[in-house]
Short mmCIF file of C-alpha atoms in Angstrom, two decimals:
data_model
loop_
_atom_site.label_atom_id
_atom_site.label_comp_id
_atom_site.label_asym_id
_atom_site.label_seq_id
_atom_site.Cartn_x
_atom_site.Cartn_y
_atom_site.Cartn_z
CA MET A 1 131.51 95.09 99.87
CA ARG A 2 128.38 96.84 98.37
CA ASP A 3 133.90 101.41 100.65
CA ALA A 4 132.88 104.93 100.60
CA GLY A 5 131.76 105.87 97.09
CA VAL A 6 133.51 107.49 94.20
CA ASP A 7 131.94 110.75 93.18
CA GLY A 8 130.99 110.91 89.53
CA GLY A 9 131.15 114.06 87.44
CA VAL A 10 127.99 115.52 85.91
CA ASP A 11 127.76 116.70 82.33
CA ALA A 12 125.80 119.93 82.56
CA GLY A 13 124.30 119.43 79.10
CA PRO A 14 121.52 121.64 77.75
CA ASP A 15 119.91 123.86 80.35
CA ALA A 16 116.65 122.20 81.36
CA GLY A 17 116.63 123.72 84.83
CA ASP A 18 114.04 126.40 83.87
CA TRP A 19 111.78 123.94 82.09
CA ALA A 20 108.88 122.03 83.62
CA GLU A 21 108.80 118.35 82.80
CA CYS A 22 105.32 117.17 81.79
CA ASP A 23 103.32 114.10 80.82
CA PRO A 24 102.05 114.20 77.20
CA GLU A 25 99.14 112.05 78.30
CA LEU A 26 97.78 115.05 80.23
CA GLN A 27 98.35 117.71 77.59
CA ASP A 28 94.58 118.45 77.31
CA ALA A 29 94.16 118.77 81.06
CA GLY A 30 95.88 122.15 81.38
CA VAL A 31 99.01 120.77 82.94
CA CYS A 32 101.23 123.41 81.36
CA GLY A 33 98.83 126.32 81.75
CA PRO A 34 97.40 128.70 79.12
CA ASN A 35 99.52 129.48 76.05
CA TRP A 36 101.84 126.56 76.86
CA ALA A 37 101.96 123.06 75.43
CA CYS A 38 103.60 119.77 76.43
CA ARG A 39 106.26 119.11 73.76
CA PRO A 40 108.96 116.43 73.35
CA ILE A 41 112.45 118.00 73.54
CA GLU A 42 115.05 115.47 72.42
CA VAL A 43 118.07 117.41 73.63
CA PHE A 44 116.62 117.12 77.17
CA GLY A 45 115.60 113.49 76.73
CA SER A 46 111.97 114.07 77.86
CA ALA A 47 108.81 116.18 77.35
CA TYR A 48 108.54 119.70 78.80
CA CYS A 49 106.13 122.65 78.90
CA ALA A 50 106.94 125.05 76.01
CA ALA A 51 105.40 128.45 75.29
CA ILE A 52 103.32 128.78 72.11
CA CYS A 53 104.80 131.40 69.75
CA ASP A 54 104.45 133.04 66.32
CA SER A 55 105.78 136.12 64.48
CA ALA A 56 103.57 138.38 66.61
CA LYS A 57 104.53 136.70 69.89
CA PRO A 58 108.26 135.87 69.85
CA CYS A 59 110.00 133.73 72.47
CA GLN A 60 111.08 135.43 75.72
CA GLN A 61 113.21 132.65 77.26
CA PRO A 62 116.94 133.03 76.66
CA GLY A 63 118.43 130.42 74.37
CA THR A 64 115.12 129.53 72.70
CA ALA A 65 113.67 129.98 69.23
CA CYS A 66 110.21 129.60 67.72
CA CYS A 67 110.00 126.36 65.73
CA GLY A 68 108.22 123.06 65.34
CA GLY A 69 104.99 124.55 63.97
CA SER A 70 103.01 123.61 60.87
CA ASN A 71 103.94 126.68 58.76
CA ALA A 72 107.58 127.78 58.61
CA GLU A 73 106.68 130.98 56.65
CA THR A 74 104.53 132.31 59.50
CA GLN A 75 107.17 131.31 62.05
CA ASP A 76 104.59 129.73 64.30
CA GLY A 77 105.29 126.88 66.75
CA TYR A 78 106.80 126.57 70.22
CA CYS A 79 109.62 128.18 72.15
CA LEU A 80 112.20 125.39 72.12
CA PRO A 81 115.95 125.33 72.81
CA VAL A 82 117.97 126.55 69.80
CA ASP A 83 119.69 123.15 69.58
CA GLU A 84 116.29 121.47 69.40
CA CYS A 85 115.13 123.81 66.62
CA GLU A 86 118.30 123.11 64.63
CA ARG A 87 117.74 119.40 65.11
CA ILE A 88 114.15 119.68 63.86
CA LYS A 89 115.20 121.74 60.81
CA ALA A 90 117.91 119.22 59.98
CA GLY A 91 115.35 116.41 60.08
CA THR A 92 117.29 114.21 62.55
CA ASP A 93 114.25 112.93 64.41
CA GLY A 94 113.99 109.27 63.54
CA GLY A 95 114.64 106.75 66.26
CA THR A 96 115.61 109.15 69.03
CA GLY A 97 114.56 109.10 72.64
CA VAL A 98 111.33 111.01 71.92
CA ASP A 99 110.53 109.29 68.61
CA ALA A 100 109.35 105.93 67.43
CA GLY A 101 108.78 103.47 70.22
CA THR A 102 108.97 105.91 73.12
CA GLU A 103 106.21 106.71 75.55
CA ILE A 104 104.87 109.41 73.23
CA ASP A 105 104.96 107.23 70.09
CA ALA A 106 103.01 104.40 68.58
CA GLY A 107 101.77 101.93 71.19
CA THR A 108 101.76 104.28 74.16
CA THR A 109 98.89 106.10 75.81
CA ILE A 110 98.85 108.49 72.83
CA ASP A 111 99.06 105.56 70.41
CA ALA A 112 98.02 105.29 66.80
CA GLY A 113 94.26 105.70 66.62
CA THR A 114 93.89 108.38 69.31
CA GLU A 115 93.14 112.02 68.80
CA VAL A 116 96.84 112.88 68.70
CA ASP A 117 97.69 110.04 66.31
CA ALA A 118 98.92 109.63 62.78
CA GLY A 119 99.79 112.84 61.04
CA THR A 120 101.02 114.90 63.98
CA THR A 121 104.54 116.23 64.19
CA ILE A 122 105.51 113.60 66.74
CA ASP A 123 103.73 110.61 65.20
CA ALA A 124 103.37 108.61 62.04
CA GLY A 125 103.64 110.84 59.00
CA VAL A 126 107.07 112.35 59.43
CA THR A 127 109.74 111.03 57.14
CA PRO A 128 112.06 109.60 59.84
CA ASP A 129 109.25 108.06 61.88
CA ALA A 130 106.83 105.17 61.63
CA GLY A 131 106.62 103.83 58.12
CA THR A 132 110.07 102.28 57.99
CA THR A 133 110.60 98.58 57.51
CA THR A 134 110.15 98.09 61.27
CA ASP A 135 107.00 100.21 61.55
CA ALA A 136 103.80 99.01 63.12
CA GLY A 137 101.37 98.84 60.25
CA THR A 138 101.46 97.73 56.65
CA THR A 139 103.73 98.87 53.84
CA THR A 140 101.11 101.47 52.95
CA ASP A 141 101.18 102.98 56.43
CA ALA A 142 102.56 106.19 57.88
CA GLY A 143 103.55 108.84 55.41
CA THR A 144 102.20 107.20 52.18
CA SER A 145 99.36 108.33 50.00
CA THR A 146 97.09 105.96 51.90
CA ASP A 147 98.16 107.28 55.28
CA ALA A 148 96.44 108.66 58.35
CA GLY A 149 92.74 107.99 58.40
CA THR A 150 92.53 105.53 55.46
CA THR A 151 91.46 101.95 55.72
CA THR A 152 95.08 100.76 55.84
CA ASP A 153 96.21 103.23 58.47
CA ALA A 154 96.36 103.43 62.23
CA GLY A 155 93.80 101.24 63.92
CA THR A 156 93.84 98.32 61.46
CA SER A 157 94.43 94.78 62.59
CA THR A 158 98.15 95.06 61.84
CA ASP A 159 98.65 98.52 63.27
CA ALA A 160 99.73 99.80 66.66
CA GLY A 161 96.81 99.61 69.07
CA THR A 162 96.18 95.88 68.74
CA THR A 163 95.75 93.47 71.63
CA THR A 164 99.43 93.87 72.55
CA ASP A 165 99.02 97.59 73.06
CA ALA A 166 99.49 99.20 76.47
CA GLY A 167 96.12 99.64 78.10
CA THR A 168 94.72 96.17 77.37
CA SER A 169 94.12 93.41 79.86
CA THR A 170 97.87 93.29 80.57
CA ASP A 171 97.94 96.91 81.67
CA ALA A 172 99.11 97.97 85.12
CA GLY A 173 96.13 98.68 87.35
CA THR A 174 94.06 95.61 86.39
CA THR A 175 93.14 92.72 88.60
CA THR A 176 96.82 92.16 89.40
CA ASP A 177 97.11 95.63 90.87
CA ALA A 178 98.22 96.20 94.44
CA GLY A 179 95.17 96.78 96.58
CA THR A 180 93.06 93.86 95.30
CA SER A 181 92.01 90.79 97.19
CA THR A 182 95.67 89.91 97.73
CA ASP A 183 96.37 93.22 99.39
CA ALA A 184 97.66 93.56 102.92
CA GLY A 185 94.79 94.17 105.27
CA THR A 186 92.87 90.91 104.68
CA THR A 187 91.93 88.35 107.28
CA THR A 188 95.54 87.14 107.39
CA ASP A 189 96.84 90.56 108.22
CA ALA A 190 98.48 91.53 111.49
CA GLY A 191 95.88 93.24 113.64
CA THR A 192 93.05 90.67 113.26
CA SER A 193 91.31 88.72 115.97
CA THR A 194 94.48 86.72 116.65
CA ASP A 195 96.56 89.82 117.18
CA ALA A 196 98.43 90.63 120.33
CA GLY A 197 96.77 93.59 121.96
CA THR A 198 93.30 92.00 122.46
CA THR A 199 91.67 91.29 125.79
CA THR A 200 93.98 88.31 126.27
CA ASP A 201 97.11 90.32 125.63
CA ALA A 202 99.99 91.10 127.93
CA GLY A 203 99.12 94.19 129.96
CA THR A 204 95.58 93.17 131.05
CA SER A 205 94.39 92.86 134.60
CA THR A 206 95.64 89.29 134.75
CA ASP A 207 99.04 90.03 133.28
CA ALA A 208 102.54 90.07 134.66
CA GLY A 209 103.20 93.27 136.61
CA THR A 210 99.70 93.83 138.04
CA THR A 211 98.58 93.66 141.65
CA THR A 212 98.06 89.92 141.28
CA ASP A 213 101.62 89.40 140.10
CA ALA A 214 104.74 87.70 141.33
CA GLY A 215 104.19 85.13 143.96
CA THR A 216 100.43 85.55 144.52
CA SER A 217 97.83 82.84 144.21
CA THR A 218 96.90 83.94 140.72
CA ASP A 219 100.47 84.25 139.52
CA ALA A 220 102.98 82.23 137.56
CA GLY A 221 101.75 79.03 136.04
CA THR A 222 98.02 79.53 136.47
CA THR A 223 95.51 79.85 133.68
CA THR A 224 95.60 83.62 133.89
CA ASP A 225 99.36 83.95 133.70
CA ALA A 226 101.26 85.59 130.87
CA GLY A 227 102.74 82.74 128.89
CA SER A 228 99.47 80.90 128.25
CA PRO A 229 98.37 79.84 124.73
CA THR A 230 96.80 83.25 124.25
CA ASP A 231 99.86 85.16 125.39
CA ALA A 232 101.54 87.67 123.04
CA GLY A 233 104.65 85.96 121.80
CA SER A 234 103.04 82.58 121.20
CA GLU A 235 102.80 80.83 117.85
CA ILE A 236 99.74 82.90 117.01
CA ASP A 237 101.56 86.17 117.56
CA ALA A 238 101.31 88.93 114.98
CA GLY A 239 103.48 87.57 112.24
CA SER A 240 106.95 88.92 112.98
CA ALA A 241 109.76 88.66 115.48
CA VAL A 242 109.31 92.10 116.96
CA ASP A 243 105.69 92.96 116.23
CA ALA A 244 102.49 92.57 118.16
CA GLY A 245 100.08 93.98 115.59
CA THR A 246 100.85 97.68 115.93
CA ASP A 247 103.93 99.90 116.05
CA PHE A 248 104.11 99.78 119.84
CA ASP A 249 101.72 97.10 121.04
CA ALA A 250 100.89 95.92 124.54
CA GLY A 251 101.18 99.46 125.87
CA THR A 252 104.96 99.86 125.85
CA ASP A 253 107.78 100.65 123.45
CA PHE A 254 109.04 97.12 123.85
CA ASP A 255 106.56 94.70 122.42
CA ALA A 256 105.23 91.59 124.02
CA GLY A 257 106.19 88.88 121.60
CA THR A 258 109.91 89.55 121.39
CA ASP A 259 112.59 87.25 122.70
CA ILE A 260 112.19 88.88 126.12
CA ASP A 261 108.43 88.33 126.12
CA ALA A 262 106.32 87.43 129.10
CA GLY A 263 106.26 83.67 129.19
CA THR A 264 109.99 83.09 128.89
CA THR A 265 112.30 81.61 131.50
CA THR A 266 112.39 84.94 133.32
CA ASP A 267 108.59 85.13 133.50
CA ALA A 268 106.20 86.13 136.21
CA GLY A 269 106.65 84.19 139.43
CA THR A 270 110.41 83.74 139.25
CA THR A 271 113.04 85.65 141.18
CA THR A 272 113.57 87.93 138.18
CA ASP A 273 109.89 88.81 137.76
CA ALA A 274 107.91 92.00 137.35
CA GLY A 275 109.80 95.19 138.00
CA THR A 276 113.29 93.75 138.00
CA ALA A 277 116.07 94.50 135.54
CA THR A 278 115.46 91.30 133.60
CA ASP A 279 111.68 91.65 133.32
CA ALA A 280 109.63 91.93 130.13
CA GLY A 281 109.95 95.50 128.78
CA THR A 282 113.69 95.78 129.09
CA GLY A 283 116.44 94.79 126.64
CA THR A 284 116.43 95.84 122.96
CA THR A 285 115.19 99.32 122.08
CA TYR A 286 114.05 100.50 118.68
CA THR A 287 114.07 103.61 116.46
CA GLN A 288 111.37 104.48 113.96
CA VAL A 289 112.74 105.41 110.53
CA ARG A 290 110.12 106.90 108.19
CA ILE A 291 111.38 107.28 104.61
CA MET A 292 109.73 109.35 101.85
CA ALA A 293 110.31 109.53 98.10
CA SER A 294 109.43 113.07 97.03
CA ASN A 295 109.34 114.39 93.47
CA THR A 296 106.81 117.03 94.52
CA SER A 297 108.14 120.17 92.85
CA SER A 298 105.54 122.37 91.16
CA GLY A 299 105.15 125.45 88.97
CA ASN A 300 106.90 126.17 85.67
CA TYR A 301 110.47 125.90 86.96
CA GLN A 302 110.59 122.48 88.64
CA SER A 303 111.25 123.92 92.08
CA TYR A 304 109.84 123.93 95.60
CA ASP A 305 109.34 127.72 95.59
CA PRO A 306 105.51 127.54 95.32
CA GLY A 307 105.37 125.69 98.65
CA HIS A 308 103.10 122.78 97.72
CA GLY A 309 105.81 120.12 97.97
CA MET A 310 107.22 121.57 101.18
CA ARG A 311 103.82 121.29 102.85
CA LEU A 312 103.40 117.70 101.64
CA MET A 313 106.74 116.73 103.21
CA GLN A 314 105.91 118.56 106.44
CA GLY A 315 102.56 116.80 106.72
CA VAL A 316 103.85 113.23 106.92
CA LYS A 317 106.92 114.04 109.08
CA PRO A 318 109.54 111.83 107.39
CA ASP A 319 112.90 111.12 109.01
CA VAL A 320 114.68 110.63 105.67
CA VAL A 321 113.62 112.12 102.30
CA LEU A 322 114.86 111.01 98.89
CA ILE A 323 114.10 114.21 96.97
CA GLN A 324 114.12 115.00 93.24
CA GLU A 325 114.19 118.34 91.35
CA PHE A 326 115.79 119.81 94.49
CA ASN A 327 115.60 123.51 93.48
CA TYR A 328 114.68 126.43 95.75
CA GLY A 329 115.21 130.18 95.46
CA ASN A 330 118.56 130.91 93.81
CA ASN A 331 119.84 127.46 94.85
CA SER A 332 122.58 128.95 97.02
CA ALA A 333 123.60 127.17 100.21
CA THR A 334 121.72 129.85 102.15
CA ALA A 335 118.54 129.30 100.14
CA ILE A 336 118.61 125.51 100.46
CA ARG A 337 119.32 125.76 104.21
CA GLN A 338 116.30 128.06 104.53
CA MET A 339 114.12 125.49 102.77
CA ILE A 340 115.32 122.70 105.09
CA ASP A 341 114.85 124.79 108.23
CA THR A 342 111.34 125.85 107.19
CA THR A 343 110.20 122.36 106.25
CA PHE A 344 111.97 120.15 108.78
CA GLY A 345 113.86 122.29 111.29
CA PRO A 346 117.48 123.39 111.82
CA SER A 347 118.60 120.01 113.22
CA PHE A 348 118.11 118.19 109.89
CA SER A 349 121.06 117.47 107.56
CA TYR A 350 120.99 117.36 103.78
CA PHE A 351 123.03 116.57 100.67
CA ARG A 352 122.23 118.10 97.26
CA GLU A 353 124.23 117.17 94.18
CA SER A 354 126.03 120.12 92.54
CA GLY A 355 126.26 120.98 88.87
CA ALA A 356 122.87 119.45 88.03
CA GLN A 357 119.91 121.29 86.55
CA ILE A 358 117.27 119.16 88.27
CA PRO A 359 119.36 117.75 91.14
CA ASN A 360 118.64 114.81 93.39
CA GLY A 361 119.32 114.92 97.12
CA ILE A 362 118.82 113.40 100.57
CA ILE A 363 117.41 115.08 103.71
CA SER A 364 117.95 113.39 107.10
CA ARG A 365 116.98 113.71 110.75
CA TRP A 366 120.32 112.09 111.64
CA PRO A 367 123.90 113.13 110.70
CA ILE A 368 125.09 112.49 107.13
CA ILE A 369 128.65 111.20 107.56
CA ALA A 370 129.51 110.78 103.85
CA SER A 371 127.83 111.74 100.57
CA GLY A 372 128.37 112.18 96.85
CA ASN A 373 126.97 111.22 93.48
CA TRP A 374 127.50 108.50 90.90
CA THR A 375 127.21 109.34 87.20
CA ASP A 376 124.04 108.44 85.35
CA THR A 377 125.34 107.85 81.81
CA GLN A 378 121.85 108.02 80.29
CA VAL A 379 121.06 111.63 81.18
CA SER A 380 123.10 114.82 81.51
CA ASN A 381 121.13 117.01 83.94
CA ARG A 382 121.25 114.85 87.09
CA SER A 383 123.01 111.83 88.60
CA PHE A 384 122.52 109.28 91.39
CA ALA A 385 122.87 111.13 94.73
CA TRP A 386 123.87 109.09 97.80
CA ALA A 387 124.37 109.68 101.51
CA ARG A 388 125.62 107.51 104.39
CA ILE A 389 123.46 108.28 107.44
CA ASP A 390 124.43 107.59 111.06
CA ILE A 391 121.09 106.27 112.34
CA PRO A 392 120.92 104.95 115.95
CA GLY A 393 122.60 101.59 116.34
CA SER A 394 125.74 99.96 114.94
CA ARG A 395 124.60 99.87 111.30
CA ASP A 396 124.48 102.91 109.00
CA LEU A 397 121.77 103.62 106.44
CA TRP A 398 122.88 104.22 102.83
CA ALA A 399 120.26 106.28 101.00
CA VAL A 400 120.31 106.72 97.20
CA SER A 401 118.04 109.28 95.50
CA VAL A 402 117.33 108.66 91.81
CA HIS A 403 115.38 110.21 88.94
CA LEU A 404 115.36 107.75 86.05
CA LEU A 405 114.76 108.88 82.48
CA THR A 406 111.32 108.98 80.83
CA ALA A 407 112.70 107.79 77.47
CA ASN A 408 111.77 104.09 77.62
CA ALA A 409 112.01 100.94 79.73
CA THR A 410 115.27 99.81 78.10
CA VAL A 411 117.05 103.03 79.08
CA ARG A 412 115.69 102.81 82.63
CA ASN A 413 116.94 99.22 82.95
CA THR A 414 120.39 100.37 81.82
CA GLU A 415 120.30 103.00 84.58
CA ALA A 416 119.28 100.32 87.09
CA LYS A 417 122.16 98.05 86.03
CA ASN A 418 124.70 100.88 86.35
CA LEU A 419 123.38 101.89 89.78
CA THR A 420 123.41 98.28 91.00
CA ALA A 421 127.10 98.04 90.03
CA PHE A 422 127.88 101.25 91.97
CA ILE A 423 126.08 99.93 95.06
CA ASN A 424 127.77 96.52 94.96
CA ALA A 425 131.18 98.21 94.70
CA ASN A 426 130.65 100.81 97.45
CA VAL A 427 128.00 99.91 100.03
CA PRO A 428 129.04 97.55 102.86
CA ALA A 429 126.88 94.44 102.95
CA GLY A 430 126.40 94.88 106.71
CA ASP A 431 124.74 98.33 106.40
CA TYR A 432 121.12 99.08 105.53
CA LEU A 433 120.25 100.29 102.01
CA VAL A 434 117.34 102.26 100.53
CA VAL A 435 116.97 103.35 96.90
CA GLY A 436 114.06 105.61 96.12
CA GLY A 437 112.62 108.45 94.12
CA ASP A 438 111.12 108.94 90.68
CA PHE A 439 111.68 105.82 88.56
CA ASN A 440 109.28 106.98 85.79
CA SER A 441 108.26 103.31 85.51
CA ASP A 442 105.15 102.68 83.43
CA SER A 443 104.43 99.36 85.17
CA ARG A 444 105.80 97.08 87.89
CA SER A 445 106.77 94.51 85.24
CA GLU A 446 109.55 96.68 83.77
CA GLY A 447 113.00 95.09 83.56
CA LEU A 448 114.50 97.56 86.04
CA PHE A 449 112.68 95.84 88.91
CA GLY A 450 114.20 92.49 87.96
CA THR A 451 117.61 94.17 87.94
CA PHE A 452 117.08 95.83 91.32
CA SER A 453 115.77 92.57 92.85
CA SER A 454 119.39 91.37 93.21
CA ILE A 455 119.98 94.02 95.92
CA LEU A 456 116.50 95.26 96.92
CA VAL A 457 113.08 93.86 97.82
CA THR A 458 110.86 94.75 94.86
CA ALA A 459 107.85 92.51 95.50
CA GLY A 460 104.57 93.74 96.99
CA PRO A 461 102.40 94.49 98.79
CA TYR A 462 102.86 98.15 97.84
CA PRO A 463 101.94 101.51 99.40
CA VAL A 464 98.47 102.85 98.54
CA ASP A 465 96.30 105.87 99.29
CA GLN A 466 93.04 105.84 101.25
CA ASN A 467 91.23 104.63 98.12
CA ASN A 468 93.63 101.68 97.74
CA LYS A 469 95.29 103.14 94.60
CA ASP A 470 99.03 102.73 94.11
CA GLY A 471 99.69 104.96 91.05
CA THR A 472 101.81 108.05 91.71
CA ASN A 473 101.60 110.14 88.53
CA ALA A 474 99.09 112.99 88.28
CA SER A 475 96.32 110.78 86.90
CA ARG A 476 97.20 108.03 89.44
CA SER A 477 97.52 105.41 86.68
CA LYS A 478 101.26 104.60 86.76
CA PRO A 479 103.63 103.52 89.56
CA TYR A 480 106.34 106.14 88.93
CA ASP A 481 107.71 106.59 92.47
CA HIS A 482 109.17 104.06 94.90
CA VAL A 483 110.91 103.42 98.24
CA LEU A 484 112.83 100.12 97.91
CA VAL A 485 115.03 98.69 100.68
CA ASP A 486 117.34 95.71 101.09
CA ALA A 487 116.24 92.53 102.87
CA ASP A 488 118.10 93.53 106.07
CA LEU A 489 115.96 96.66 106.47
CA ASN A 490 112.77 95.23 104.99
CA GLN A 491 112.43 92.74 107.87
CA TYR A 492 111.74 95.72 110.15
CA LYS A 493 109.00 97.27 108.00
CA THR A 494 106.03 98.32 110.09
CA ASP A 495 102.75 100.21 109.79
CA THR A 496 102.84 103.84 108.72
CA VAL A 497 100.66 105.50 111.36
CA ILE A 498 99.53 109.10 110.77
CA GLY A 499 97.07 110.43 113.32
CA ASN A 500 94.39 107.77 113.64
CA SER A 501 95.06 106.36 110.17
CA VAL A 502 97.09 103.17 109.69
CA TYR A 503 98.69 102.18 106.37
CA LYS A 504 99.91 98.58 106.61
CA ASN A 505 102.25 98.75 103.61
CA GLY A 506 102.99 102.46 103.42
CA LEU A 507 101.22 105.52 102.01
CA VAL A 508 100.84 107.12 98.59
CA LEU A 509 100.25 110.76 99.58
CA ASP A 510 97.55 112.49 97.49
CA SER A 511 96.11 115.52 99.27
CA ARG A 512 93.12 115.47 96.91
CA VAL A 513 91.77 112.30 98.54
CA TYR A 514 93.37 112.30 102.01
CA THR A 515 90.98 112.70 104.91
CA PRO A 516 91.03 114.15 107.47
CA LEU A 517 93.54 116.75 106.33
CA SER A 518 94.06 117.71 109.97
CA GLU A 519 96.24 114.57 110.28
CA ILE A 520 98.74 115.95 107.76
CA SER A 521 98.65 119.67 108.58
CA PRO A 522 99.73 122.08 107.05
CA VAL A 523 98.86 120.25 103.79
CA GLN A 524 96.07 121.82 101.74
CA SER A 525 93.66 119.70 99.68
CA GLY A 526 94.83 121.13 96.36
CA ASP A 527 98.57 120.69 96.94
CA SER A 528 98.85 117.39 95.05
CA GLY A 529 96.90 118.89 92.14
CA ALA A 530 98.89 122.13 91.89
CA SER A 531 99.99 123.42 88.48
CA ASN A 532 102.79 121.18 87.18
CA MET A 533 102.92 119.16 90.40
CA GLN A 534 105.22 116.32 89.40
CA HIS A 535 104.06 113.23 91.34
CA MET A 536 102.61 111.91 94.58
CA GLY A 537 104.87 111.24 97.58
CA VAL A 538 105.51 107.67 98.76
CA VAL A 539 106.10 106.84 102.44
CA LYS A 540 107.28 103.66 104.22
CA THR A 541 108.12 103.16 107.90
CA PHE A 542 110.63 100.84 109.61
CA ARG A 543 111.24 99.98 113.30
CA VAL A 544 114.96 99.34 113.56
CA PRO A 545 116.69 97.83 116.63
CA ASN A 546 119.26 100.05 118.33
CA GLN A 547 122.02 97.45 118.39
#
């Protein structure tokens, strides 16, 4: 057993639903807009856009106060939750999820030695931060009289930023990155000169079913017959049991090269030849299942109201969507139904977790026959949303939508371990499984992928955009978002074909580089670069037998 699940409760926690999550790495790129800044908010467990405030410009958001600035007497700073301000005033920073060792601390992309380094309110120089007995740097480092900028400070040979720092030759995106010379699409790829579908393929003028077929002088057994060494379905066929190089090769929905291929015992020339009920082209049928991970909310309220994310989903026509930050309008059932109808049509089903401030959900072309959520113990404003989908055939598809925490890799691995336990306890081994969404993973070497590898295929090759880049954050440098499936479903992975474009291993959707845009209408070129657009969408396609 991997029995229908047990719903977990959700701790509402502090209200982050009206806050826009941001990446501190991009704080100088205008991500949060004018008069806003990307600030770590510990009570939310991540970084969010916060309005800049002072005594002349007080905070307007309910439940916020002006704090965190450099001068308490002038009451300058940022509009932060009251709980966060009280925490800052009490000096309880050290060692929390947004402090030392996190992605906005020493050793990250805003590491010691950069322009936002030692001496800032989130870095070395605060009393509970770097400078302790476990601090990167010497005993005269952060916070001492020889601190930030001195010869013993950030940037020395013992400080953060050495050869073990993120961004060196071990960084994601180097020569081991997906899309290099080991990428799908090389001379060993399906679709090369040995691919079914060439001039020697089933369906040519000398093939079974033509005017020279069954019983004629050029038929069964001759050098022009289907079933020769160049026939689709031979040992040089396109790599898989059901493929022939493309989604639907050899001109039909039922590919030459399957176990009912031309050249079998029921081949051309026999009594069961071309046109009969046992001929090539009959037998197993297939259903295409296109799955998309979509954390594509935008604007200052982490919602789909601005329309950018809705257009991106429309453009690639997914059958199943694993969606994050699933907010629209007033979030009523009527509002969410309107969003689904507008984006996908009234026949689509959906599940959206309740009681969450940035909820996860699943949208499906086929009926959702069971759904719920499992508690994520590491974060209070969302959980793991799941749905059991009745796709064509005897096996159901279990889809799990996740939004792992930005805090650090250790926390994300804990989330992965908890989710793996839920899946093993609840999902039948005989059904298909997909887990996808926003993992917030800084690299593909994080421990969470090792944890998930016990139930999912985590190895490459990976989806890329038209420029062969696999990063999914705004700057396209980190693999945040994923569609991972179990081995049962992965064996049916096929090309993602959009218009005339073919993506062998799936697509990372970035409207800023996609061409021609007419293939993904109604997407606009600026949609993926919209204000506070979270991430890029990720798409994979599977061709599943209907049996």
